Coordinates of C-alpha atoms in Angstrom, one line a residue:
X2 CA -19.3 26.9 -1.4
X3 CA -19.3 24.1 -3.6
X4 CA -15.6 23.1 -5.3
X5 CA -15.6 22.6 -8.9
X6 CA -14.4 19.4 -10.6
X7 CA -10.7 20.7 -11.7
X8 CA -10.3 21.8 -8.1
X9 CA -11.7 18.5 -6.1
X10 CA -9.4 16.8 -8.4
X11 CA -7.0 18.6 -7.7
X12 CA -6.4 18.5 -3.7
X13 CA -7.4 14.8 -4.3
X14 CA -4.1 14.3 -6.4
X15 CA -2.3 17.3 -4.6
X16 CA 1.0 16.4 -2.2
X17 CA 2.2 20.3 -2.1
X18 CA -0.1 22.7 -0.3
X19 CA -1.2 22.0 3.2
X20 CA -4.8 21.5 2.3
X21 CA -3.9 18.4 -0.3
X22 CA -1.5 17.0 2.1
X23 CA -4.0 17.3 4.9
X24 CA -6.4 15.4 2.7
X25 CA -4.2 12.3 1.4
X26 CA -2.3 11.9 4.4
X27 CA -5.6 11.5 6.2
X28 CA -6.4 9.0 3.7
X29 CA -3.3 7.1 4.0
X30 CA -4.0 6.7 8.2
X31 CA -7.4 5.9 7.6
X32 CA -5.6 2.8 5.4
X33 CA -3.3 1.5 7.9
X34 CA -6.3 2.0 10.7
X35 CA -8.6 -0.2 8.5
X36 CA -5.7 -2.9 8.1
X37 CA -4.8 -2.8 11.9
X38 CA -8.6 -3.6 12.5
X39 CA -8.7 -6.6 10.3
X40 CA -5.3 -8.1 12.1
X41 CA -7.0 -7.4 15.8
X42 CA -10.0 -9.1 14.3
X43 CA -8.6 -12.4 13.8
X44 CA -7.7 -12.3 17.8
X45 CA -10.4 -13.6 20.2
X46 CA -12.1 -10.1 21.2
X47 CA -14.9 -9.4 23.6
X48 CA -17.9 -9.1 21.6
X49 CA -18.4 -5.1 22.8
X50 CA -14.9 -4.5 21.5
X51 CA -15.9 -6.2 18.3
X52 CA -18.9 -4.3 17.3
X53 CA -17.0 -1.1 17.5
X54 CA -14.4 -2.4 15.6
X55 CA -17.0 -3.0 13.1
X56 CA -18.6 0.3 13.2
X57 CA -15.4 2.2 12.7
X58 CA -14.5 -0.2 10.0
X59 CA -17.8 0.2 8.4
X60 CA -17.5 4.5 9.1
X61 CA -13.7 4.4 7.6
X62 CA -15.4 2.4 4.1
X63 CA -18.2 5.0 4.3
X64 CA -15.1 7.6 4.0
X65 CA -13.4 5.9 1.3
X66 CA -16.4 5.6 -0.7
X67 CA -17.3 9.2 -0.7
X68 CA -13.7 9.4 -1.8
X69 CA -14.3 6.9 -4.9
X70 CA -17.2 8.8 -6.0
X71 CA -15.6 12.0 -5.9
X72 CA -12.5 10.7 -8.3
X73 CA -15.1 9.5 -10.1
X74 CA -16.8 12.7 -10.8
X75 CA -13.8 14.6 -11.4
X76 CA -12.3 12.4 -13.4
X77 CA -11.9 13.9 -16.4
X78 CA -11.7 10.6 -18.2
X79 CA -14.3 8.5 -16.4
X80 CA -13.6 5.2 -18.3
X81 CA -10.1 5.6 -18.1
X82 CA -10.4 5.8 -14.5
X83 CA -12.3 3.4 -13.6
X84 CA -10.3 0.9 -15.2
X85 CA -7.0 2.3 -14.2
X86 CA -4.4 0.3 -11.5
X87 CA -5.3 3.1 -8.4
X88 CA -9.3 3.1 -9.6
X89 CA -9.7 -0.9 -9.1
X90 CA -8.1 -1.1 -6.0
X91 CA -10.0 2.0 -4.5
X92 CA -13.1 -0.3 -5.8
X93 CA -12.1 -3.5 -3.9
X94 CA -11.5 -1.8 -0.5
X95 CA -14.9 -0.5 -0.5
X96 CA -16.8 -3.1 -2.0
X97 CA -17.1 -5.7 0.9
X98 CA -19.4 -2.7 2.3
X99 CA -22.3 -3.1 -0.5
X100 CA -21.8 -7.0 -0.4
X101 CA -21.0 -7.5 3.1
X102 CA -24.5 -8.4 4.1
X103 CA -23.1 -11.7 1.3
X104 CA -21.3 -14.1 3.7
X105 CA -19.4 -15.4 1.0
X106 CA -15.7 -16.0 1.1
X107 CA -14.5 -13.7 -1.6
X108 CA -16.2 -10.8 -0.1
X109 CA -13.9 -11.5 3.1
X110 CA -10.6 -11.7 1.1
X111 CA -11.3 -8.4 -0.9
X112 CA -10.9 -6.2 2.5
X113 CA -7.0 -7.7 2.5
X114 CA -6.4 -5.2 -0.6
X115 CA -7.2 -2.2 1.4
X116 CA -3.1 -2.1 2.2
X117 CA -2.4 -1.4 -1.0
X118 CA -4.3 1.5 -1.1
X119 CA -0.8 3.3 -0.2
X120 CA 0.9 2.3 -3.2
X121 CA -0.6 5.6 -4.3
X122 CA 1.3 7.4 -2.0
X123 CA 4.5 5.6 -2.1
X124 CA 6.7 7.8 -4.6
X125 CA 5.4 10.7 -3.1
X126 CA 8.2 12.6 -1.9
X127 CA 6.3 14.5 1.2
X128 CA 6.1 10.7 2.9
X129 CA 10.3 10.4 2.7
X130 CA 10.8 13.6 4.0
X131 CA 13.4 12.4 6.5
X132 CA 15.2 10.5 3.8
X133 CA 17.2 13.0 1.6
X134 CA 19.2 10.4 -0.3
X135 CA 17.7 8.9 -3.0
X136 CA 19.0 5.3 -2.2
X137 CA 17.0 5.6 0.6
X138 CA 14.1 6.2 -0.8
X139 CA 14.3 3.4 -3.4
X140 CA 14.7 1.3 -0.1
X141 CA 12.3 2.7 1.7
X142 CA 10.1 1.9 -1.2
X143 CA 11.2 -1.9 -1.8
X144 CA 10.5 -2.6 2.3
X145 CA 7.4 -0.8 2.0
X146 CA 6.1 -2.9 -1.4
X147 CA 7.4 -6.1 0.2
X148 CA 5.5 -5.3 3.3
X149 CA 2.4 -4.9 1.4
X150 CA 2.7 -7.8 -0.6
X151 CA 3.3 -9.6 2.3
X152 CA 0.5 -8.3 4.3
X153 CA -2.3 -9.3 1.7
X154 CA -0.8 -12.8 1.3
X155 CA -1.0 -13.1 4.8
X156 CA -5.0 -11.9 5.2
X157 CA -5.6 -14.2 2.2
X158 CA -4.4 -17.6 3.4
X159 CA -5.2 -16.7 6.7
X160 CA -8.8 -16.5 5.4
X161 CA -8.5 -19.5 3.6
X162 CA -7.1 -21.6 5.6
X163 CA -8.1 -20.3 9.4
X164 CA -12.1 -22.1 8.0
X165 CA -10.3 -25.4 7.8
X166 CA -6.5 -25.7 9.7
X167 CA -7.6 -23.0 12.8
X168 CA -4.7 -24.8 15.2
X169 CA -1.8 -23.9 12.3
X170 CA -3.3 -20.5 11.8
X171 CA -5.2 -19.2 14.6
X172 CA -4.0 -15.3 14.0
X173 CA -2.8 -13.1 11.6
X174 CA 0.5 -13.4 13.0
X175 CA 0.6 -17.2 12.1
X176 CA -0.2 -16.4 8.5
X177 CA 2.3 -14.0 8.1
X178 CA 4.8 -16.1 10.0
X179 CA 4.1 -18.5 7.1
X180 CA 3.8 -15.8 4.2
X181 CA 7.4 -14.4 5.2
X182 CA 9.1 -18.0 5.2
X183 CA 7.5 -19.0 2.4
X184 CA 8.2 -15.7 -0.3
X185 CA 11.9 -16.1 1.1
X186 CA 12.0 -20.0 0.5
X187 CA 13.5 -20.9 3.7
X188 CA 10.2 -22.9 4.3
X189 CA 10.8 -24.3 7.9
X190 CA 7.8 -26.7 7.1
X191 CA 6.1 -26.2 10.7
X192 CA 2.9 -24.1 9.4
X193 CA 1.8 -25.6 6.1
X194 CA -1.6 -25.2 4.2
X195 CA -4.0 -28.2 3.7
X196 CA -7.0 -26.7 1.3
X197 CA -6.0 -26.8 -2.3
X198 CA -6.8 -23.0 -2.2
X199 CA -4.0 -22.4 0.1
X200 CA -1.9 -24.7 -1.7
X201 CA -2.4 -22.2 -4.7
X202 CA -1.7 -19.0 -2.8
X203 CA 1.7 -20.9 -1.7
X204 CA 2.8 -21.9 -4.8
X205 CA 1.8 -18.0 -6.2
X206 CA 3.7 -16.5 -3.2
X207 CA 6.3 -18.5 -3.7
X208 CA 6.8 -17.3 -7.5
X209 CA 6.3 -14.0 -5.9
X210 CA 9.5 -14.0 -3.5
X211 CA 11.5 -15.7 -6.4
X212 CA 10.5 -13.2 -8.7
X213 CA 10.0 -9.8 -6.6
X214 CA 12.8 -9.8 -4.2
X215 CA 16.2 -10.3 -6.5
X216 CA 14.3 -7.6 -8.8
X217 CA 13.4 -5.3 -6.0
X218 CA 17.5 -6.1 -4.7
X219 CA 18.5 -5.6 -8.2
X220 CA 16.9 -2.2 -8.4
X221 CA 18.9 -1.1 -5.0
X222 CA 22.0 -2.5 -6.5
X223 CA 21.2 0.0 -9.6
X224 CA 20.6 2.9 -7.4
X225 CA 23.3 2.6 -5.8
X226 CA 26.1 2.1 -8.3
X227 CA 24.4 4.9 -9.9
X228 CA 24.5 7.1 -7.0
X229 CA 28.3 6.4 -6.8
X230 CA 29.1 8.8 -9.0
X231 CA 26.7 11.4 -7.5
X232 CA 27.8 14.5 -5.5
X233 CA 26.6 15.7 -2.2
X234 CA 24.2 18.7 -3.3
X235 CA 21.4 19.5 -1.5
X236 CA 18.2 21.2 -3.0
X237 CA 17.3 24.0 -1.1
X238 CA 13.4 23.3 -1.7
X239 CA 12.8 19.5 -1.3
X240 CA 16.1 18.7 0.5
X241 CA 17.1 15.8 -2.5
X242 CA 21.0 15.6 -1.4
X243 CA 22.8 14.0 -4.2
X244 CA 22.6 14.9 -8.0
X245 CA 24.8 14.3 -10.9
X246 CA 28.3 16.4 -11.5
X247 CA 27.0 18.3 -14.1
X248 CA 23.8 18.7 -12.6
X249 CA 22.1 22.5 -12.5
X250 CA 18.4 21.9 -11.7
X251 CA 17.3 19.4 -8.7
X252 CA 16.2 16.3 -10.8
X253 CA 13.2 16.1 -8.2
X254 CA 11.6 19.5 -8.0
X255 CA 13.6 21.4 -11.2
X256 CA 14.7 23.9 -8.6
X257 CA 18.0 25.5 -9.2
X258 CA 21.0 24.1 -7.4
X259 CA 23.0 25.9 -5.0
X260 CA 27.1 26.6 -6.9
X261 CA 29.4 23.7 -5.7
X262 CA 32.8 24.6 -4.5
X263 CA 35.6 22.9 -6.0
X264 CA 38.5 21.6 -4.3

């Protein structure tokens, strides 16, 4: 039985019934596999290891752009979708698989972006479902878009610069050893780029830390002075544990809220 648009689109976007959560959390693995096979690439690997890390590489793109195609044909804006935020990142992880038979550079530094794939899943409340205060989830969210920023500066100047300075960053673990001390200006000076490309990335990951980590910091601060004058009140549907004084409805899921006694 074939699915119609509305309903592909749906389970595609769908967090809430088992099916949709089936489908995106699937998705989401399949992203941190593909990532986790681009860091154990840059180790020295038997070649037999290495061509099946390929082929499941090349299998998980396959997956992700069957995916593409079928947001695509249930979009029900097409344009709009294809030029939308989630649409352009969707297009760089799979489009080293059309190009890869190129051996060009930028091909290689596209299949960094693939961690970012997961910013679609990131205020999705099914992936905090152990974190009931919502302080904790802003958190959880600042470490995880810090990660990922982190993680694709890392693949790019290790790409860059691994061609032409392989002693300074022979793994993946080097560059990110150099992304982390480098967004957080502490700049210990013993890994440094030599290309002028990697010079650029450092000067744009340093704007990056100055810029993205006091905002990210500032937004906890918010949270939490505005959690402060929260009460404990737990939803009985999504488990949300604090909400307003006045509050009647959970501000997450609009389910009613349990009476509060008062002392």
């Amino acid at each position: 039985m074939l699915l119609s648009k509305e309903t592909t689109d749906f389970y595609l976007k769908d967090l809430e019934t088992p099916l949709g959560q089936a489908i995106n959390l699937t998705l989401a693995v399949l992203v941190l596999i593909s990532s986790g096979i681009f860091v154990a690439e840059t180790y020295n690997l038997p070649d037999y290891v290495r061509f099946q890390l390929s082929v499941a590489d090349t299998a998980i793109a396959i997956i992700f752009l069957i995916e593409y195609i079928l947001r695509l044909w249930s979009a029900e804006n097409k344009i709009k979708y294809i030029f939308s935020f989630y649409s352009i990142i969707d297009l760089m992880a799979i489009l080293p698989l059309f190009l890869g038979i190129v051996d060009i550079r930028f091909i290689r530094l596209l299949r960094w972006f693939r961690i970012l794939r997961l910013i679609r899943f990131i205020n999705r409340k099914y992936l905090f479902a152990s974190i009931s205060t919502e302080d904790g989830i802003i958190f959880a969210r600042i470490l995880f878009t810090l990660f990922a920023i982190v993680f694709v500066y890392s693949g790019l100047i290790y790409q860059v610069e691994h061609p032409v300075n392989p002693e300074k960053y022979a793994t993946f673990l080097d560059a990110f050893y150099f992304s982390v001390v480098t967004m957080t200006t502490v700049g210990f000076g013993d890994v440094i780029p030599i290309s002028e490309l990697g010079r650029s990335l450092t000067v744009l990951m340093i704007f990056t830390g100055i810029a993205l980590i006091p905002w990210q910091v500032g937004d906890l601060i918010k949270q939490v002075v505005k959690t402060a004058n929260q009460v404990e009140t737990v939803c009985s549907n999504c488990g949300l544990a604090f909400h307003d004084v006045d509050a009647v409805f959970c501000k997450s899921c609009g389910t009613k809220l349990p009476n509060r006694r008062v002392n």
